[in-house]
Amino acid sequence: MESLIISFNAIVPMFLIIAIGYTFKSIGWITPAEVKRFNKIVFHTFMPAMLFRSIYNSDLSKLMNPGYLIFVLVSVMITFVIAVLAVLPLEKDGAKRGAMIHAAYRSNYILLGTPIVAALTSDGDTGMAAVVASITIPLYTILAVIMLEYFRSGKLRLNGMLKSLAKNPLIIASIAGIIVKIAGIQLPGVLESVVSKLNSAASPAALLLLGASFDWKQVASERRNIAISTVLRLVIFPAVMLTAGAIIGYRGVEFVTLIPLFASPTAVNTFNMDQEMGADLNIASGAIAISTALSFVTLFIWISLFKHLGMF
């Protein structure tokens, strides 16, 4: 019952906001052109603020085990490679390939990491979750920019990759957050308040736009590709990576932090980035919505299984 409640509290609010966005579209309050325009605002303003705040508020002293850091980073890289190897033989269109890979390897950790870890640990210690967010989300973004740029242009052009990375607002926000954090700079109260408010608006805005972009007919036409990404995201990756973490010996908060990292649904900001970089939006929106709905069940299963096995 505890696992069911945690899954419910994490997933249902997100799904309801998506439904509100879909309702706004259905009654004509927001048009496809407006979704595209507002998505640019979210991508260039709200999402960078959310990423910067995640790094700025992290406590690097919480990450005392370098081996754990290496495991997390290598595991994210492995999920990316598996997604690429799984998708390439099954889909030939570059825009669809990019959306499928992105939806498969990028988890919604930035939104679900802290609440799930807080719910599963006895003392609500979320310091580790914040640190893991600060190192994985920039990696997610760098991999996405390189991969999406390649599938958009069809070439692995170093200059093009570097320009895309240098102009990407999420990369800029990551670098700014890391510099401020390492330098020990304390932002003025007014700036902290602005960043905090933009961060608070990021998730609802992205979810509303996702719902407003959702088209059942278009999503149905991509059901095979969406199913591939969703199975990788909710079944294959948590099975492999959580089992690996258990075998290595991670327990308590270290293991709990891995659950939202590898078992949560597709990240909401994949839709925003896919739009900016020319990936297939039907796959992006469908994978986010479907994986979010199904993760209510799969998160319950993974949490219950590994709690029963004594991992936390």
Coordinates of N, CA, C and O in Angstrom, one line a residue, residues 134-277:
S134 N 22.3 17.0 -10.3 CA 23.3 18.0 -10.8 C 24.3 17.4 -11.7 O 24.9 18.2 -12.5
I135 N 24.6 16.1 -11.6 CA 25.6 15.5 -12.5 C 24.9 14.8 -13.7 O 25.5 14.6 -14.8
T136 N 23.7 14.3 -13.5 CA 23.1 13.5 -14.6 C 22.3 14.3 -15.6 O 22.4 14.0 -16.8
I137 N 21.7 15.4 -15.1 CA 20.9 16.2 -16.1 C 21.8 16.9 -17.1 O 21.4 16.9 -18.3
P138 N 22.9 17.5 -16.7 CA 23.8 18.0 -17.8 C 24.3 16.9 -18.8 O 24.3 17.1 -20.0
L139 N 24.5 15.7 -18.2 CA 24.9 14.6 -19.1 C 23.8 14.2 -20.1 O 24.0 14.0 -21.3
Y140 N 22.6 14.1 -19.5 CA 21.4 13.8 -20.4 C 21.3 14.8 -21.5 O 21.1 14.5 -22.7
T141 N 21.5 16.1 -21.2 CA 21.4 17.2 -22.2 C 22.5 17.1 -23.2 O 22.2 17.3 -24.4
I142 N 23.7 16.9 -22.8 CA 24.8 16.8 -23.8 C 24.6 15.7 -24.7 O 24.8 15.9 -26.0
L143 N 24.3 14.5 -24.2 CA 24.0 13.4 -25.1 C 22.9 13.7 -26.1 O 22.9 13.3 -27.2
A144 N 21.8 14.3 -25.6 CA 20.7 14.7 -26.4 C 21.0 15.6 -27.5 O 20.7 15.4 -28.7
V145 N 21.8 16.6 -27.2 CA 22.2 17.6 -28.2 C 23.0 17.0 -29.3 O 22.8 17.1 -30.5
I146 N 24.0 16.1 -28.9 CA 24.9 15.5 -29.9 C 24.0 14.5 -30.8 O 24.2 14.5 -32.0
M147 N 23.2 13.7 -30.1 CA 22.4 12.7 -30.8 C 21.4 13.4 -31.8 O 21.3 13.0 -32.9
L148 N 20.6 14.3 -31.3 CA 19.6 15.0 -32.1 C 20.2 15.8 -33.2 O 19.6 15.8 -34.3
E149 N 21.3 16.4 -33.0 CA 22.0 17.1 -34.1 C 22.4 16.2 -35.2 O 22.3 16.5 -36.4
Y150 N 23.0 15.0 -34.8 CA 23.4 14.1 -35.7 C 22.2 13.6 -36.6 O 22.3 13.5 -37.8
F151 N 21.1 13.2 -36.0 CA 20.0 12.7 -36.7 C 19.3 13.8 -37.5 O 18.6 13.5 -38.5
R152 N 19.5 15.1 -37.2 CA 18.9 16.2 -37.9 C 19.7 16.4 -39.2 O 19.2 16.7 -40.3
S153 N 21.0 16.4 -39.0 CA 21.9 16.7 -40.2 C 22.4 15.5 -40.9 O 22.8 15.6 -42.1
G154 N 22.4 14.4 -40.3 CA 22.8 13.2 -40.9 C 24.3 13.0 -40.9 O 24.9 12.1 -41.5
K155 N 25.0 13.9 -40.3 CA 26.5 13.9 -40.2 C 27.0 14.2 -38.8 O 26.3 14.9 -38.0
L156 N 28.1 13.6 -38.4 CA 28.7 13.9 -37.2 C 29.7 15.0 -37.3 O 30.9 14.8 -37.5
R157 N 29.2 16.2 -37.4 CA 30.1 17.4 -37.7 C 30.5 18.0 -36.4 O 29.6 18.5 -35.6
L158 N 31.8 18.0 -36.1 CA 32.2 18.6 -34.8 C 31.9 20.0 -34.6 O 31.4 20.4 -33.5
N159 N 32.0 20.8 -35.7 CA 31.7 22.2 -35.5 C 30.2 22.4 -35.2 O 29.9 23.3 -34.4
G160 N 29.4 21.7 -36.0 CA 28.0 21.8 -35.7 C 27.6 21.4 -34.3 O 26.7 22.0 -33.7
M161 N 28.2 20.3 -33.9 CA 27.9 19.8 -32.5 C 28.3 20.8 -31.5 O 27.5 21.1 -30.5
L162 N 29.5 21.4 -31.6 CA 30.0 22.4 -30.6 C 29.1 23.6 -30.6 O 28.8 24.2 -29.6
K163 N 28.7 24.1 -31.8 CA 27.8 25.2 -31.9 C 26.4 24.9 -31.2 O 25.9 25.8 -30.5
S164 N 25.9 23.7 -31.5 CA 24.6 23.4 -30.9 C 24.7 23.3 -29.3 O 23.9 23.8 -28.6
L165 N 25.9 22.8 -28.9 CA 26.1 22.7 -27.4 C 26.2 24.1 -26.8 O 25.7 24.4 -25.8
A166 N 27.0 25.0 -27.5 CA 27.3 26.3 -27.0 C 26.0 27.2 -27.0 O 25.9 28.0 -26.1
K167 N 25.1 26.9 -27.9 CA 23.8 27.7 -28.0 C 22.7 27.1 -27.2 O 21.7 27.8 -27.0
N168 N 22.8 25.9 -26.7 CA 21.7 25.3 -26.0 C 21.5 25.9 -24.6 O 22.5 25.9 -23.8
P169 N 20.3 26.4 -24.3 CA 20.1 27.1 -23.0 C 20.3 26.2 -21.8 O 20.7 26.6 -20.7
L170 N 20.0 24.9 -22.0 CA 20.2 23.9 -20.9 C 21.7 23.7 -20.6 O 22.0 23.6 -19.4
I171 N 22.5 23.7 -21.6 CA 23.9 23.5 -21.4 C 24.5 24.8 -20.8 O 25.3 24.7 -19.8
I172 N 24.0 25.9 -21.2 CA 24.5 27.2 -20.6 C 24.1 27.3 -19.2 O 24.9 27.7 -18.3
A173 N 22.9 26.8 -18.9 CA 22.4 26.9 -17.5 C 23.2 25.9 -16.6 O 23.5 26.2 -15.5
S174 N 23.6 24.7 -17.2 CA 24.4 23.8 -16.4 C 25.7 24.3 -16.1 O 26.2 24.2 -15.0
I175 N 26.4 24.9 -17.1 CA 27.7 25.5 -16.9 C 27.7 26.6 -15.9 O 28.5 26.7 -15.0
A176 N 26.7 27.5 -16.0 CA 26.5 28.6 -15.1 C 26.3 28.0 -13.7 O 26.9 28.6 -12.7
G177 N 25.5 27.0 -13.5 CA 25.2 26.5 -12.2 C 26.5 25.8 -11.6 O 26.8 26.0 -10.4
I178 N 27.3 25.1 -12.4 CA 28.5 24.5 -11.9 C 29.5 25.5 -11.5 O 30.2 25.4 -10.4
I179 N 29.7 26.6 -12.3 CA 30.6 27.7 -12.0 C 30.2 28.4 -10.7 O 31.1 28.6 -9.8
V180 N 29.0 28.7 -10.6 CA 28.5 29.4 -9.3 C 28.7 28.5 -8.1 O 29.1 28.9 -7.1
K181 N 28.4 27.2 -8.3 CA 28.5 26.2 -7.2 C 29.9 26.1 -6.7 O 30.3 26.1 -5.6
I182 N 30.8 25.8 -7.7 CA 32.2 25.6 -7.4 C 32.9 26.9 -6.8 O 33.7 26.8 -5.8
A183 N 32.5 28.0 -7.3 CA 33.1 29.3 -6.8 C 32.5 29.7 -5.5 O 33.0 30.7 -4.9
G184 N 31.4 29.1 -5.1 CA 30.8 29.4 -3.8 C 30.1 30.7 -3.8 O 29.9 31.4 -2.8
I185 N 29.6 31.1 -5.0 CA 28.9 32.4 -5.1 C 27.4 32.3 -4.6 O 26.7 31.4 -4.9
Q186 N 27.1 33.2 -3.8 CA 25.7 33.3 -3.2 C 24.9 34.3 -4.0 O 25.3 35.5 -4.0
L187 N 23.9 33.9 -4.7 CA 23.1 34.8 -5.5 C 22.3 35.8 -4.6 O 21.9 35.4 -3.5
P188 N 22.2 37.0 -5.0 CA 21.3 38.0 -4.2 C 19.9 37.4 -4.1 O 19.4 36.6 -4.9
G189 N 19.3 37.8 -3.0 CA 18.0 37.3 -2.7 C 17.0 37.5 -3.8 O 16.1 36.6 -4.1
V190 N 17.0 38.6 -4.5 CA 16.1 38.9 -5.6 C 16.2 37.9 -6.7 O 15.3 37.4 -7.2
L191 N 17.5 37.6 -7.1 CA 17.8 36.7 -8.2 C 17.4 35.3 -7.8 O 16.8 34.5 -8.6
E192 N 17.6 34.9 -6.5 CA 17.2 33.6 -6.0 C 15.7 33.4 -6.1 O 15.2 32.4 -6.5
S193 N 15.0 34.5 -5.8 CA 13.5 34.4 -5.9 C 13.1 34.3 -7.3 O 12.1 33.5 -7.6
V194 N 13.7 35.0 -8.2 CA 13.3 34.9 -9.7 C 13.5 33.5 -10.2 O 12.7 32.9 -10.8
V195 N 14.7 33.0 -9.9 CA 15.0 31.6 -10.3 C 14.1 30.6 -9.8 O 13.6 29.7 -10.4
S196 N 13.8 30.8 -8.5 CA 12.8 29.9 -7.8 C 11.5 29.9 -8.4 O 10.8 28.9 -8.6
K197 N 11.0 31.1 -8.8 CA 9.6 31.2 -9.4 C 9.6 30.6 -10.8 O 8.6 30.0 -11.2
L198 N 10.7 30.9 -11.6 CA 10.8 30.3 -12.9 C 10.8 28.8 -12.8 O 10.2 28.1 -13.6
N199 N 11.6 28.3 -11.8 CA 11.7 26.8 -11.6 C 10.3 26.2 -11.3 O 9.9 25.2 -11.8
S200 N 9.5 26.9 -10.5 CA 8.2 26.4 -10.1 C 7.2 26.4 -11.3 O 6.3 25.5 -11.3
A201 N 7.4 27.3 -12.2 CA 6.5 27.3 -13.4 C 6.9 26.3 -14.5 O 6.1 26.0 -15.3
A202 N 8.2 25.8 -14.4 CA 8.7 25.0 -15.5 C 7.9 23.7 -15.7 O 7.4 23.4 -16.9
S203 N 7.7 23.0 -14.7 CA 7.0 21.7 -14.8 C 5.5 21.9 -15.2 O 5.1 21.2 -16.2
P204 N 4.7 22.7 -14.6 CA 3.3 22.8 -15.0 C 3.2 23.3 -16.5 O 2.4 22.9 -17.2
A205 N 4.1 24.3 -16.9 CA 4.0 24.8 -18.2 C 4.4 23.8 -19.2 O 3.7 23.6 -20.3
A206 N 5.4 23.0 -19.0 CA 5.8 21.9 -19.9 C 4.8 20.9 -20.0 O 4.5 20.4 -21.1
L207 N 4.1 20.5 -18.9 CA 3.1 19.5 -18.9 C 1.9 20.0 -19.7 O 1.2 19.2 -20.4
L208 N 1.5 21.2 -19.4 CA 0.3 21.8 -20.1 C 0.5 21.8 -21.6 O -0.4 21.4 -22.4
L209 N 1.7 22.2 -22.1 CA 2.0 22.3 -23.5 C 2.1 20.9 -24.1 O 1.7 20.7 -25.2
L210 N 2.6 19.9 -23.3 CA 2.6 18.5 -23.8 C 1.1 18.1 -24.0 O 0.8 17.5 -25.1
G211 N 0.3 18.3 -23.1 CA -1.1 17.9 -23.3 C -1.8 18.6 -24.4 O -2.6 18.0 -25.2
A212 N -1.5 19.9 -24.6 CA -2.0 20.7 -25.7 C -1.5 20.2 -27.1 O -2.2 20.5 -28.1
S213 N -0.4 19.5 -27.1 CA 0.2 19.1 -28.4 C -0.3 17.7 -28.7 O 0.0 17.2 -29.8
F214 N -1.0 17.0 -27.8 CA -1.3 15.6 -27.9 C -2.4 15.4 -28.9 O -3.4 16.0 -28.9
D215 N -2.1 14.5 -29.9 CA -3.1 14.1 -30.9 C -3.2 12.6 -31.0 O -2.3 11.9 -31.4
W216 N -4.3 12.1 -30.6 CA -4.5 10.6 -30.5 C -4.3 9.9 -31.8 O -3.6 8.9 -31.8
K217 N -4.7 10.5 -32.9 CA -4.6 9.8 -34.2 C -3.1 9.8 -34.6 O -2.6 8.7 -35.0
Q218 N -2.4 10.9 -34.4 CA -1.0 10.9 -34.7 C -0.1 10.0 -33.8 O 0.8 9.3 -34.3
V219 N -0.5 10.0 -32.5 CA 0.2 9.1 -31.6 C -0.1 7.6 -31.9 O 0.9 6.8 -31.9
A220 N -1.3 7.3 -32.3 CA -1.6 5.9 -32.7 C -0.8 5.5 -33.9 O -0.5 4.3 -34.0
S221 N -0.5 6.4 -34.8 CA 0.2 6.0 -36.0 C 1.7 5.7 -35.6 O 2.3 5.0 -36.4
E222 N 2.1 6.1 -34.5 CA 3.5 5.8 -34.0 C 3.5 4.8 -32.8 O 4.5 4.8 -32.1
R223 N 2.5 4.0 -32.7 CA 2.3 3.2 -31.5 C 3.5 2.2 -31.4 O 3.9 1.9 -30.2
R224 N 4.0 1.7 -32.5 CA 5.1 0.7 -32.4 C 6.3 1.4 -31.8 O 7.0 0.9 -30.9
N225 N 6.7 2.6 -32.4 CA 7.9 3.3 -31.9 C 7.7 3.7 -30.5 O 8.7 3.7 -29.7
I226 N 6.6 4.2 -30.1 CA 6.3 4.6 -28.7 C 6.4 3.5 -27.8 O 7.0 3.6 -26.7
A227 N 5.9 2.3 -28.2 CA 6.0 1.1 -27.4 C 7.4 0.7 -27.1 O 7.8 0.3 -26.0
I228 N 8.3 0.8 -28.2 CA 9.7 0.4 -28.0 C 10.3 1.3 -27.0 O 11.0 0.8 -26.1
S229 N 10.2 2.6 -27.1 CA 10.8 3.5 -26.2 C 10.3 3.3 -24.8 O 11.0 3.4 -23.8
T230 N 9.0 3.1 -24.6 CA 8.4 2.9 -23.3 C 8.8 1.7 -22.6 O 9.1 1.7 -21.4
V231 N 8.9 0.6 -23.4 CA 9.4 -0.7 -22.8 C 10.9 -0.5 -22.3 O 11.2 -1.0 -21.2
L232 N 11.7 0.1 -23.1 CA 13.1 0.4 -22.7 C 13.1 1.2 -21.4 O 13.8 0.9 -20.5
R233 N 12.3 2.3 -21.4 CA 12.3 3.3 -20.3 C 11.8 2.6 -19.0 O 12.4 2.9 -17.9
L234 N 10.7 1.9 -19.1 CA 10.0 1.5 -17.8 C 10.3 0.0 -17.4 O 10.1 -0.3 -16.2
V235 N 10.8 -0.8 -18.3 CA 11.0 -2.2 -18.0 C 12.5 -2.6 -18.1 O 13.1 -3.1 -17.1
I236 N 13.1 -2.4 -19.3 CA 14.5 -2.9 -19.5 C 15.5 -2.1 -18.7 O 16.3 -2.8 -18.0
F237 N 15.5 -0.8 -18.7 CA 16.5 -0.1 -18.0 C 16.4 -0.2 -16.5 O 17.5 -0.4 -15.8
P238 N 15.2 -0.1 -15.9 CA 15.2 -0.4 -14.4 C 15.6 -1.8 -14.1 O 16.3 -2.0 -13.0
A239 N 15.2 -2.8 -14.9 CA 15.6 -4.2 -14.6 C 17.1 -4.3 -14.6 O 17.7 -5.0 -13.7
V240 N 17.7 -3.8 -15.6 CA 19.2 -3.9 -15.7 C 19.9 -3.1 -14.7 O 20.8 -3.6 -13.9
M241 N 19.6 -1.8 -14.6 CA 20.4 -0.9 -13.7 C 20.2 -1.1 -12.2 O 21.1 -1.0 -11.4
L242 N 18.9 -1.3 -11.9 CA 18.6 -1.5 -10.4 C 19.2 -2.8 -10.0 O 19.7 -2.9 -8.8
T243 N 19.1 -3.8 -10.8 CA 19.8 -5.1 -10.4 C 21.3 -5.0 -10.3 O 21.9 -5.5 -9.4
A244 N 21.9 -4.2 -11.2 CA 23.3 -4.0 -11.1 C 23.7 -3.2 -9.8 O 24.7 -3.6 -9.2
G245 N 22.9 -2.2 -9.5 CA 23.1 -1.5 -8.2 C 23.0 -2.4 -7.0 O 23.8 -2.3 -6.1
A246 N 22.0 -3.3 -7.0 CA 21.8 -4.2 -5.9 C 23.0 -5.2 -5.8 O 23.5 -5.5 -4.7
I247 N 23.5 -5.7 -7.0 CA 24.6 -6.6 -7.0 C 25.9 -6.0 -6.5 O 26.7 -6.6 -5.7
I248 N 26.1 -4.7 -6.9 CA 27.3 -4.0 -6.5 C 27.3 -3.8 -4.9 O 28.3 -3.7 -4.3
G249 N 26.1 -3.6 -4.4 CA 26.0 -3.5 -2.9 C 25.4 -2.2 -2.4 O 25.5 -1.9 -1.3
Y250 N 24.8 -1.4 -3.3 CA 24.3 -0.1 -2.9 C 23.0 -0.4 -2.1 O 22.1 -1.2 -2.5
R251 N 22.8 0.3 -1.0 CA 21.7 0.1 -0.1 C 21.2 1.5 0.4 O 21.9 2.5 0.3
G252 N 20.0 1.5 1.0 CA 19.5 2.7 1.6 C 19.3 3.8 0.6 O 18.8 3.6 -0.5
V253 N 19.8 5.0 1.0 CA 19.5 6.2 0.2 C 20.2 6.1 -1.2 O 19.7 6.6 -2.2
E254 N 21.4 5.4 -1.2 CA 22.1 5.3 -2.5 C 21.2 4.5 -3.5 O 21.1 4.8 -4.6
F255 N 20.7 3.4 -3.0 CA 19.8 2.6 -3.9 C 18.5 3.3 -4.2 O 18.1 3.3 -5.4
V256 N 17.9 3.9 -3.2 CA 16.6 4.6 -3.4 C 16.8 5.6 -4.5 O 15.9 5.8 -5.3
T257 N 17.9 6.3 -4.5 CA 18.2 7.4 -5.5 C 18.2 6.8 -6.9 O 17.8 7.5 -7.9
L258 N 18.6 5.6 -7.1 CA 18.6 5.0 -8.4 C 17.2 4.7 -9.0 O 17.0 4.6 -10.2
I259 N 16.2 4.5 -8.1 CA 14.9 4.2 -8.5 C 14.3 5.2 -9.5 O 13.9 4.9 -10.6
P260 N 14.2 6.5 -9.0 CA 13.6 7.5 -10.0 C 14.5 7.7 -11.2 O 14.1 8.1 -12.2
L261 N 15.9 7.5 -11.0 CA 16.8 7.8 -12.1 C 16.6 6.8 -13.2 O 16.6 7.2 -14.4
F262 N 16.3 5.5 -12.9 CA 16.1 4.5 -14.0 C 14.7 4.0 -14.2 O 14.5 3.3 -15.2
A263 N 13.8 4.2 -13.2 CA 12.5 3.6 -13.3 C 11.4 4.7 -13.6 O 10.2 4.3 -13.7
S264 N 11.7 6.0 -13.6 CA 10.7 7.0 -13.8 C 10.4 7.1 -15.3 O 11.1 6.6 -16.1
P265 N 9.2 7.7 -15.6 CA 8.9 7.8 -17.1 C 9.8 8.8 -17.8 O 10.7 9.4 -17.3
T266 N 9.5 8.9 -19.1 CA 10.3 9.8 -20.0 C 10.2 11.2 -19.5 O 9.1 11.7 -19.1
A267 N 11.3 11.9 -19.5 CA 11.4 13.3 -19.1 C 10.5 14.2 -19.9 O 10.4 14.1 -21.1
V268 N 9.8 15.1 -19.2 CA 8.9 16.1 -19.9 C 9.7 16.9 -20.9 O 9.2 17.3 -22.0
N269 N 10.9 17.3 -20.5 CA 11.6 18.3 -21.3 C 12.2 17.6 -22.6 O 12.8 18.3 -23.4
T270 N 12.0 16.3 -22.8 CA 12.4 15.8 -24.1 C 11.5 16.4 -25.2 O 12.0 16.6 -26.3
F271 N 10.2 16.7 -24.9 CA 9.3 17.3 -25.9 C 9.8 18.6 -26.3 O 9.9 19.0 -27.5
N272 N 10.2 19.5 -25.3 CA 10.7 20.8 -25.6 C 11.9 20.8 -26.4 O 12.1 21.5 -27.4
M273 N 12.9 19.9 -26.1 CA 14.1 19.8 -26.8 C 13.9 19.2 -28.2 O 14.5 19.7 -29.2
D274 N 13.1 18.2 -28.3 CA 12.8 17.6 -29.6 C 12.2 18.6 -30.6 O 12.6 18.6 -31.8
Q275 N 11.4 19.5 -30.1 CA 10.8 20.5 -31.0 C 11.9 21.4 -31.5 O 11.9 21.8 -32.7
E276 N 12.8 21.9 -30.6 CA 13.8 22.8 -31.0 C 14.8 22.2 -31.9 O 15.4 22.9 -32.7
M277 N 15.0 20.8 -31.9 CA 16.0 20.2 -32.7 C 15.5 19.3 -33.8 O 16.2 18.4 -34.3

